XYZ file of C-alpha atoms in Angstrom:
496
model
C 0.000 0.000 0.000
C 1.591 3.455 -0.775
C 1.804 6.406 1.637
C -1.237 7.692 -0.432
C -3.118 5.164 -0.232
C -2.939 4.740 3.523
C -4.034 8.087 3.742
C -7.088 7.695 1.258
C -7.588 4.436 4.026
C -7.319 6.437 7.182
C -9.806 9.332 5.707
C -12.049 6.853 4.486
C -12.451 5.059 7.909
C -12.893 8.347 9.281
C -15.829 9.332 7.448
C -17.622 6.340 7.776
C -17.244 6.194 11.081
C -15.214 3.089 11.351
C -11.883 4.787 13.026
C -13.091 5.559 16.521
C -15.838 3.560 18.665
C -19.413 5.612 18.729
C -20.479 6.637 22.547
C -24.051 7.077 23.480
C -23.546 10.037 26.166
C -22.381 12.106 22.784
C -25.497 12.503 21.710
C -26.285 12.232 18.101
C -25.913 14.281 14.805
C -29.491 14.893 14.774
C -29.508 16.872 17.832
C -26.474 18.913 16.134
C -27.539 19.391 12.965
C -30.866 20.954 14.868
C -28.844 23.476 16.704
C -26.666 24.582 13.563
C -30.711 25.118 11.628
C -31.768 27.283 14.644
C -28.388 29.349 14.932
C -28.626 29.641 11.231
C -32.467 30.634 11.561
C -31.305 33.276 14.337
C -28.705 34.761 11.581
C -31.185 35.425 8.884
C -33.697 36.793 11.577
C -30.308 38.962 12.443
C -30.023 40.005 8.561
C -26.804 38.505 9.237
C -26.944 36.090 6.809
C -29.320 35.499 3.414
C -32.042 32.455 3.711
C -31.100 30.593 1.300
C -33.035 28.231 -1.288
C -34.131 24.820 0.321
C -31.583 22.210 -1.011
C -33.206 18.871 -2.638
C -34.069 16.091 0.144
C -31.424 13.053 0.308
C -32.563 9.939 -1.222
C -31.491 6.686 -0.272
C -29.457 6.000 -3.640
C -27.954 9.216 -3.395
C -26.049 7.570 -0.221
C -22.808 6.285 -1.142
C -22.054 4.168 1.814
C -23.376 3.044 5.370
C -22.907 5.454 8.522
C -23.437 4.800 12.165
C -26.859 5.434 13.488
C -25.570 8.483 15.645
C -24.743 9.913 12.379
C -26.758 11.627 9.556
C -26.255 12.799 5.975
C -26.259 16.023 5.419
C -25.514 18.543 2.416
C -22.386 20.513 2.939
C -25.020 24.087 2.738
C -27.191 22.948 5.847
C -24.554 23.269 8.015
C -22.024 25.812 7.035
C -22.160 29.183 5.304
C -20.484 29.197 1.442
C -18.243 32.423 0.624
C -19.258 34.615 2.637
C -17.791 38.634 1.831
C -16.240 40.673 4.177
C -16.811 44.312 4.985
C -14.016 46.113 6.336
C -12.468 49.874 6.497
C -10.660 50.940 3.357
C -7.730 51.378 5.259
C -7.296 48.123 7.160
C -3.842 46.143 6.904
C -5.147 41.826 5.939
C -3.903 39.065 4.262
C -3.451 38.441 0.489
C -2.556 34.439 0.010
C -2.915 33.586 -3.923
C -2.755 29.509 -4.595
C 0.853 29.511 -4.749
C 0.973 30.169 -0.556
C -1.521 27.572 0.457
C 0.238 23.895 1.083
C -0.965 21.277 -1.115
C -1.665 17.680 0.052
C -2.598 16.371 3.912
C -1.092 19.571 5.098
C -2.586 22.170 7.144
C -0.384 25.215 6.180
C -0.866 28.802 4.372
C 1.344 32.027 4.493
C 0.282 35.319 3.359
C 1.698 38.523 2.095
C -0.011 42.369 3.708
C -1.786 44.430 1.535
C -4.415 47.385 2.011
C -8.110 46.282 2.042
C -9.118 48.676 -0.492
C -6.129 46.792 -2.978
C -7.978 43.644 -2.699
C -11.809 43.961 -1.679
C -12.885 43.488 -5.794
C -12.211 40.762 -7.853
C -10.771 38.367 -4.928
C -12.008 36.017 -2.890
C -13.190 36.772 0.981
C -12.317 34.704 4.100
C -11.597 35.593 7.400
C -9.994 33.535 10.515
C -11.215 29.923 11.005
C -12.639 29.840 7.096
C -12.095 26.774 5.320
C -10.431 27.473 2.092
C -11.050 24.572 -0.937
C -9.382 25.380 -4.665
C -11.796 24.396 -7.107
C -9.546 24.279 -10.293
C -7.401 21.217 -11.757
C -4.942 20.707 -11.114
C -5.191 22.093 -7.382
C -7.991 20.541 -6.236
C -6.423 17.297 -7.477
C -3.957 18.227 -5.021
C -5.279 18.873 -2.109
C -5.154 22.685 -1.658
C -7.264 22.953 1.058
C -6.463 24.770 4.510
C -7.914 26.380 7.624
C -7.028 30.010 7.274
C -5.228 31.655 10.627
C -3.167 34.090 12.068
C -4.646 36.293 9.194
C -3.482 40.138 9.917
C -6.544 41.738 11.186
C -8.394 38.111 11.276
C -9.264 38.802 7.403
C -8.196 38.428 3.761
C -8.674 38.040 0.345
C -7.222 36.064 -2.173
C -7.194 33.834 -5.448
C -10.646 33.157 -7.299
C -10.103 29.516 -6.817
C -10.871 29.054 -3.464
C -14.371 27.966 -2.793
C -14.850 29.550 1.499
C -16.423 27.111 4.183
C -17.277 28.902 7.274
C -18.266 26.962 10.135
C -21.569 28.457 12.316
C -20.778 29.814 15.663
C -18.196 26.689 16.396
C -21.338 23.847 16.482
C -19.032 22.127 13.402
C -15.345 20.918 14.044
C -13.572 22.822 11.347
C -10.340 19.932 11.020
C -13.029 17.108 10.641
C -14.580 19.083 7.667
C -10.665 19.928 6.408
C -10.055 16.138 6.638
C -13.168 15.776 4.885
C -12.214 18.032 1.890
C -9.205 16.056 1.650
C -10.684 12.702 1.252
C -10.663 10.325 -1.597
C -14.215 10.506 -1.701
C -14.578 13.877 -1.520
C -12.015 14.832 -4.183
C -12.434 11.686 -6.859
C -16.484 12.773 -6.623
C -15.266 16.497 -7.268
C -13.295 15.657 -10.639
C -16.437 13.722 -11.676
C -18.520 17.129 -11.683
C -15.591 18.942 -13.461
C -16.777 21.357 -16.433
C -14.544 23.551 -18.651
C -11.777 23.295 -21.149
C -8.131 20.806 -20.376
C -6.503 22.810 -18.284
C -8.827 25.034 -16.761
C -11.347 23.007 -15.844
C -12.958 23.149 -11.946
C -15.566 21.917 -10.010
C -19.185 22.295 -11.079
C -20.604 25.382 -9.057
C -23.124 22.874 -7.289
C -20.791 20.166 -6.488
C -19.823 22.016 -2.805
C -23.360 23.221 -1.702
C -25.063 19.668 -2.600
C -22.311 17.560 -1.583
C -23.554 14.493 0.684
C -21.329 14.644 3.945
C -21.267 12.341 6.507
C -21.996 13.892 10.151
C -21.502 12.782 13.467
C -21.864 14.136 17.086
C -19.225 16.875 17.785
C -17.553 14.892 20.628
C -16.838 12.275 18.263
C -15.658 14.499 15.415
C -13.122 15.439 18.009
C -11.658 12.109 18.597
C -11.396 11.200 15.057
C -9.297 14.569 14.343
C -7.379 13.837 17.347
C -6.995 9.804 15.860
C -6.047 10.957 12.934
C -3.332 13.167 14.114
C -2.164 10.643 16.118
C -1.574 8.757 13.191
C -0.017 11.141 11.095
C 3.599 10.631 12.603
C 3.646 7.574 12.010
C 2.262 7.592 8.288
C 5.032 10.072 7.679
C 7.852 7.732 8.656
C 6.012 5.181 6.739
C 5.924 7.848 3.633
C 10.104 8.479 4.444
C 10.412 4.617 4.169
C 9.041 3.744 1.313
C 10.416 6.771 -0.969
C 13.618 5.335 0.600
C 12.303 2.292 -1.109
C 10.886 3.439 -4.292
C 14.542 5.477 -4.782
C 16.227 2.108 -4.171
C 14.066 0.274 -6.199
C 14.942 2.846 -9.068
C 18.289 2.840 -8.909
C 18.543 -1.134 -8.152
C 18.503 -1.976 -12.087
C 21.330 0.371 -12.920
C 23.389 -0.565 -9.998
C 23.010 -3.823 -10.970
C 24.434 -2.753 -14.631
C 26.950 -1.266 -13.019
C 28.427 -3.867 -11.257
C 27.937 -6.433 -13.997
C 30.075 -4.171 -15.748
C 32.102 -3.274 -13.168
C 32.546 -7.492 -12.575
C 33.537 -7.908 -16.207
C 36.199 -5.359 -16.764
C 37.892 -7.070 -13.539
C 38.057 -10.733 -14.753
C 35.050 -12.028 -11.870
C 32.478 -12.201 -14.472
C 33.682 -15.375 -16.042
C 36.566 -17.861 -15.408
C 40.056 -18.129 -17.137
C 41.391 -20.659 -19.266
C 44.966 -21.279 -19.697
C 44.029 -22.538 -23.582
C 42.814 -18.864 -23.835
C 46.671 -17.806 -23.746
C 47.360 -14.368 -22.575
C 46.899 -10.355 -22.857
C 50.477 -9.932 -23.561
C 50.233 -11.863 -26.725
C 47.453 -10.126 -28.128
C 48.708 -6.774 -27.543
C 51.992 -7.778 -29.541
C 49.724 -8.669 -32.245
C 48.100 -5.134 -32.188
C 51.255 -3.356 -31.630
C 52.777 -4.944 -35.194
C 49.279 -4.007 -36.959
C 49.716 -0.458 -35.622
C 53.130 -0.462 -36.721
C 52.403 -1.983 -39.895
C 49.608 1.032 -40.721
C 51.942 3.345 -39.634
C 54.651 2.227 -42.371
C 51.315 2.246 -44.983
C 50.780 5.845 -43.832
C 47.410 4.816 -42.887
C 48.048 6.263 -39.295
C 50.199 8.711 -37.847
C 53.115 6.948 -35.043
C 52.221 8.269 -31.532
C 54.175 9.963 -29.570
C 55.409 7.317 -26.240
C 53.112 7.370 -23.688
C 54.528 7.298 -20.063
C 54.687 3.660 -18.636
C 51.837 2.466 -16.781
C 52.868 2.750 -12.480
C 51.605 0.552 -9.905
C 49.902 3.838 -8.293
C 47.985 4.506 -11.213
C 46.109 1.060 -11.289
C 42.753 1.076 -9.432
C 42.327 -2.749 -8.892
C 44.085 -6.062 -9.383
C 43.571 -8.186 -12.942
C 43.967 -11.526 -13.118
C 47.639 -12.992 -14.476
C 46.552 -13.221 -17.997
C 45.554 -10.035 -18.313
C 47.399 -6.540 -19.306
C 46.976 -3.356 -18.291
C 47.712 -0.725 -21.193
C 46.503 2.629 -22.445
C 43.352 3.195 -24.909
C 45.835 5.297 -27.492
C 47.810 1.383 -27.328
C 45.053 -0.519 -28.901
C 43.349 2.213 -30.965
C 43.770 4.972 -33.046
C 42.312 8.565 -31.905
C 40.936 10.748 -34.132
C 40.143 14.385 -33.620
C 37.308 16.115 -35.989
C 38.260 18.899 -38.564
C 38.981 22.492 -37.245
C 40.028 23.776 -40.407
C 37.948 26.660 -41.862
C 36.182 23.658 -44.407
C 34.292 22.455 -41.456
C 30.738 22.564 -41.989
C 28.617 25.298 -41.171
C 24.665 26.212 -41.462
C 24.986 26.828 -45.599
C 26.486 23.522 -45.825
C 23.339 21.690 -44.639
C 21.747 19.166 -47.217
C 18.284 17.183 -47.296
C 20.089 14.117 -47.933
C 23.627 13.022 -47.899
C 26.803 12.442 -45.487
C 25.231 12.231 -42.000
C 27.204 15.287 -39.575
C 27.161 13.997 -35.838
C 26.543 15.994 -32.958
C 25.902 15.828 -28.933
C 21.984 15.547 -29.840
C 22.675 12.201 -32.100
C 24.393 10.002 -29.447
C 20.939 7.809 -28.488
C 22.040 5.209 -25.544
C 25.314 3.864 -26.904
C 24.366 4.037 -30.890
C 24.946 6.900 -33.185
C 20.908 7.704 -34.146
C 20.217 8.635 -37.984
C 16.500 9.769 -36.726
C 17.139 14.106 -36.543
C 20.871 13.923 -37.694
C 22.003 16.818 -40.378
C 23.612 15.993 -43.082
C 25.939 17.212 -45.604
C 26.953 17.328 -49.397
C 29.390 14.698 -50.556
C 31.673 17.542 -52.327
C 31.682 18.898 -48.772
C 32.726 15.564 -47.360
C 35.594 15.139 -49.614
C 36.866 18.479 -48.764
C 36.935 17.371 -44.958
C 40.052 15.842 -43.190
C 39.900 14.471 -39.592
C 36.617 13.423 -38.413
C 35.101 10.752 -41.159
C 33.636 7.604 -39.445
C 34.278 3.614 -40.164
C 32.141 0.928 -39.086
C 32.341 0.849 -35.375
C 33.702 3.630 -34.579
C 33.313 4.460 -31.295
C 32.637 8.648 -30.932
C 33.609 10.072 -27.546
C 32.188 13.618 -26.433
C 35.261 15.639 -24.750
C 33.034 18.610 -23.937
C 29.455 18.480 -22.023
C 28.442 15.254 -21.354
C 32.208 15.122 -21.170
C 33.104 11.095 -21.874
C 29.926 10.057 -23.829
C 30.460 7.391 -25.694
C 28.298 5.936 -29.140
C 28.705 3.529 -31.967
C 28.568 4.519 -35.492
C 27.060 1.509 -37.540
C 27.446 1.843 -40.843
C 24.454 0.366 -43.060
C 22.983 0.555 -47.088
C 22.284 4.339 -46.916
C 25.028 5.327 -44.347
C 28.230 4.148 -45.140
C 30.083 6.646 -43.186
C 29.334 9.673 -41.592
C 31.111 13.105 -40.028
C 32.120 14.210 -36.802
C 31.617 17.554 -35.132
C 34.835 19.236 -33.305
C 33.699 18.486 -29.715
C 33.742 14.534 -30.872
C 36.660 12.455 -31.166
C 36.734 9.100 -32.806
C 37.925 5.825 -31.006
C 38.839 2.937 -33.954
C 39.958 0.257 -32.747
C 43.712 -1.046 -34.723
C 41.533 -4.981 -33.870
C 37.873 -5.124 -34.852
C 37.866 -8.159 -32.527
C 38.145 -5.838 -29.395
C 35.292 -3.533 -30.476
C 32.917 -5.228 -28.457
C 34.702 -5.579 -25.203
C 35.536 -2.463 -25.657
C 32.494 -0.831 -25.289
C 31.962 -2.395 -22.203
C 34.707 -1.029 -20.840
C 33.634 2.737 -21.929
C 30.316 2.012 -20.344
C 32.121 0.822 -17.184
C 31.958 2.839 -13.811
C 36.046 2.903 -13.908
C 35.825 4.323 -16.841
C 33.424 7.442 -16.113
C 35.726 7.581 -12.590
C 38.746 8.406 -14.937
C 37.267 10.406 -17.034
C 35.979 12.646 -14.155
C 39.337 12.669 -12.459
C 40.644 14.590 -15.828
C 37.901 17.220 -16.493
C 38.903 20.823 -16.956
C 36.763 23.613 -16.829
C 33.822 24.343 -14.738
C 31.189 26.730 -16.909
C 31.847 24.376 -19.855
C 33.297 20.738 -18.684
C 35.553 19.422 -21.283
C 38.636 17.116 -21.330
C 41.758 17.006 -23.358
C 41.795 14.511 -25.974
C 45.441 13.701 -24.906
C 43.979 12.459 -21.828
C 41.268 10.067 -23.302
C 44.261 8.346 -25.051
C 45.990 7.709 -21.685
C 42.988 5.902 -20.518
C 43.910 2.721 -18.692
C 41.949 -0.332 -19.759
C 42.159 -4.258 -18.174
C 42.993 -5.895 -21.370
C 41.763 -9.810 -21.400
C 42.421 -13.039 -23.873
C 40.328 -12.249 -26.667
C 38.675 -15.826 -26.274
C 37.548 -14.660 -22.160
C 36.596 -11.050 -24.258
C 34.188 -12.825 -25.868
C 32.798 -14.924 -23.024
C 32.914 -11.954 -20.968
C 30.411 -10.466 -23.950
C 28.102 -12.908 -24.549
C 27.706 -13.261 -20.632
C 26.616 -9.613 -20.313
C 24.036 -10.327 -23.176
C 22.801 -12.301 -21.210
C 22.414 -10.664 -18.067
C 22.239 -6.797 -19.358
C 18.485 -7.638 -20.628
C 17.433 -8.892 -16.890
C 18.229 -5.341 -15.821
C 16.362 -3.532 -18.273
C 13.160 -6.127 -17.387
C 13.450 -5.278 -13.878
C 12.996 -1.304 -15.145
C-alpha cells in the first residue's frame, strides 16, 4: 500500500465512522444538525446572513455508503455558510494568500503577504480567521489545496478566485473534521467527476460544494477522530520516508546492478580463465605490429610514447593473464576537422553524409533519426573526423566522456564528426565489443571525471582520453565476458 493510499484508508475510515468507537452520552448528529438550523435561523432573523433556497431532500441511492446510526447525511449548505464577503475599512492592513501560498496535500499550512483592504476587496475572494479554504480548479484541487485560514493580519483576507470559502456556524461544526473531509478520496475523486470547462482550466461544477452528501456525526466524536487521525499522522510520515527510501532504491537497483555487472567484467570475476585462452600480452603484440604496420602504410600517424603504466595509477588487481595498457595502445584517436572547411549552417543538405553531434548520441548508438547531413563535395573536402564501421565517438566537452557507436548500413556508409567529438577505432575489430563495455564501465566514467577541466563548460583534453587505462583480457575470455553480459544486461532492463 503506498503512503497515499494509507491516507485515502485512514480518511475513508474516518468518514464512515469506522476509526473511533461511537459513545451514546455524545449525543447524536441529529440533535447537532438541529442546533446549527436554529443558529442559522437566528442569523437570517439577524439580517446577518441570506435564507437561502431549500436544497433537494437526500434519497437513499444518493447515499454512497453506510454510517453509524448516531450519524446523519447532510448537504455541505445545511450546516455551514459558502463564501461569505467581508466588509471592512478601506484602510485596514489583511492578508493576500494567492494559490501559490496555500500547502498542497494532507497539510494544514498557508502564508500570506499584507496588503491594504481597499487593494484587494474586488475581484478576490473573501475569508476571514477559522474559514475553510477549498481550490476548485485542476490541477489544485487534485492536489489537495485545502487549509484552515489563521493568524490572518486583522483576522481577514482576500485572495485567489479559486478558493471555494467554508465557514463553520458559531463553532457547532469541528472545522479539522470538515478539512479532513475536503481532503478525502471521496470527496475529491467525486469532485473531478462534476468537473466542467476546457483541459486545463477546468474546476468543479458550481453545485458540487453546496449539494455535496457529507457524513456527520456528534461533535464529541468528530473530536476524537481529528485527534486519531493526528495521532496517526507521525507515524504515516515515517512510513511515507520509508518507502520513498524504497521506491529510490528500487529505481536505482537496475542500474546498480548494470553497473556492477560491468564493473565485474572489466575485472576478470564475471567469467573464469582458461589457460588454452593464452594471454593479454600476446594479443597486444599482435596489435602493436598491426599499428606499426599502418603506420609504415601511412594509414596512421606513429604516436608519440606514452609514459609507462605505475603501480599507483592502477585502481584494482587483474587476473595474471591479463594486461593493463593505455586506450591510445590498442586504438587509433581521431580528432574532428577544425580547419575553416568544417561545416557550417549553408552547408546543410536534405540528404547526404550524415554530420554527428551531442543531440545524435541515443544510448550507446549513433541515431540517424534528426541527424544533419551534408553534401558529398563537402565531405571530400573534410580531413579528420570521417567515421568507419564501429567507430566508437567520444564527447570531450558536455556530457564530457559520452560514448556511441557509429554503424554503418545501405544508406550510411560513413558519416562526419563535429569538433567536440573524437573518434575511437579500434587497430583490432575483434576488441570492439569488449571495448564498449569497458567505456560504459563505472572505472571508466571515474577516470574520465578525475581529468575534467573547466567548470562553466566541462571538457577534457583529448590527450587524456588516449591515456585511458583499460584491463585488457584473452580475446577468447573477451568474448565470453560479452556474450555473458548479453545475457544478463536484458534482466536489468526487465526489472525497469
Amino acid at each position: 500500500m503506498t503512503p497515499q493510499e494509507l491516507k485515502n484508508s485512514i480518511l475513508q475510515l474516518a468518514i464512515q465512522g469506522r476509526l473511533v468507537e461511537q459513545r451514546p452520552e455524545e449525543g447524536t448528529a441529529e440533535e447537532l444538525y438541529r442546533q446549527i438550523q436554529e443558529e442559522k435561523r437566528r442569523l437570517v432573523k439577524e439580517r446577518k446572513i441570506k435564507k437561502g433556497k431549500p436544497l433537494p431532500e437526500i434519497s437513499e441511492d444518493e447515499v454512497p455508503f453506510e454510517i453509524p446510526e448516531s450519524w446523519k447525511w447532510v448537504r455541505i449548505r445545511n450546516i455551514a455558510l459558502l463564501n461569505p464577503k467581508n466588509d471592512l475599512k478601506d484602510d485596514l492592513k489583511v492578508s493576500f494568500i494567492p494559490m501559490a501560498l496555500i500547502s498542497d496535500g494532507f497539510q494544514n499550512r498557508h502564508s500570506h503577504e499584507i496588503r491594504q483592504w481597499k487593494e484587494i476587496k474586488k475581484g478576490f475572494t473573501h475569508f476571514a480567521d477559522g474559514d475553510i479554504g477549498i481550490a476548485k480548479i485542476t490541477p489544485c484541487f487534485q492536489n489537495r489545496k485545502s487549509v484552515i485560514f489563521s493568524k490572518l493580519q486583522n483576522g481577514h483576507g482576500a485572495g485567489t478566485t479559486e478558493l471555494s470559502i467554508v465557514r463553520v456556524i458559531d463553532n457547532l461544526l469541528l472545522r479539522e473534521y470538515l478539512l479532513y473531509f475536503f481532503k478525502s478520496a471521496y470527496f475529491i475523486e467525486n469532485g473531478i467527476k462534476s468537473f466542467t470547462g476546457t483541459a486545463g482550466q477546468q474546476r468543479i461544477h458550481k453545485d458540487y460544494l453546496p449539494l455535496c452528501l457529507f457524513p456527520f456525526p456528534p461533535l464529541a466524536e468528530q473530536k476524537r477522530i481529528v485527534a486519531k487521525i493526528e495521532a496517526l499522522l507521525p507515524y504515516i510520515d515515517r512510513y511515507e520516508q520509508a518507502w520513498n527510501r524504497l521506491e529510490a532504491l528500487n529505481k536505482r537497483f537496475p542500474e546498480d546492478i548494470k553497473k556492477s555487472l560491468l564493473q565485474y567484467a572489466i575485472e576478470g570475476k564475471l567469467v573464469e580463465q582458461r589457460p588454452e585462452d593464452g594471454t593479454a600480452e600476446e594479443l597486444y603484440r599482435q596489435i602493436q605490429e598491426e599499428k606499426r604496420r599502418l603506420v609504415q602504410e601511412g594509414k596512421i600517424k606513429k604516436d608519440e610514447p606514452l609514459p609507462e603504466i605505475s603501480d599507483d595509477e592502477v585502481p584494482f588487481e587483474i587476473p595474471r593473464n591479463w594486461k593493463w595498457v593505455r586506450l591510445s595502445q590498442i586504438s587509433v584517436l581521431e580528432n574532428g576537422d577544425r580547419s575553416s572547411k568544417y561545416p557550417v549552417e549553408k552547408d546543410y543538405v536534405d540528404f547526404g553524409i550524415p554530420f554527428f553531434g551531442a543531440k545524435d548520441m541515443n544510448g550507446f548508438a549513433m541515431s540517424f533519426d534528426n541527424v544533419r547531413y551534408i553534401s558529398e563535395e563537402k565531405f571530400s573536402e573534410l580531413g579528420n573526423g570521417k567515421l568507419k564501421d564501429k567507430d566508437f565517438v567520444c564527447l570531450l566537452r558536455g556530457s564530457v566522456g559520452k560514448c556511441a557507436v557509429f554503424t554503418a548500413d545501405e544508406q550510411h556508409k560513413t558519416g562526419f564528426i563535429c569538433a567536440q567529438m573524437v573518434i575511437i577505432r579500434s587497430i583490432n575489430p575483434a576488441v570492439c565489443n569488449y571495448l564498449q563495455i569497458y567505456l560504459s564501465s563505472p572505472c571508466y566514467f571515474q577516470y574520465i571525471e578525475s581529468k575534467i577541466t573547466g567548470t562553466a563548460v566541462r571538457q577534457l583534453p583529448a590527450k587524456e582520453l588516449g591515456s585511458v587505462l583499460i584491463p585488457l583480457p584473452p580475446l577468447s575470455e573477451q568474448k565470453r565476458i560479452v556474450a555473458k553480459l548479453e545475457e544478463l544486461l536484458p534482466l536489468c532492463e526487465r526489472l525497469k
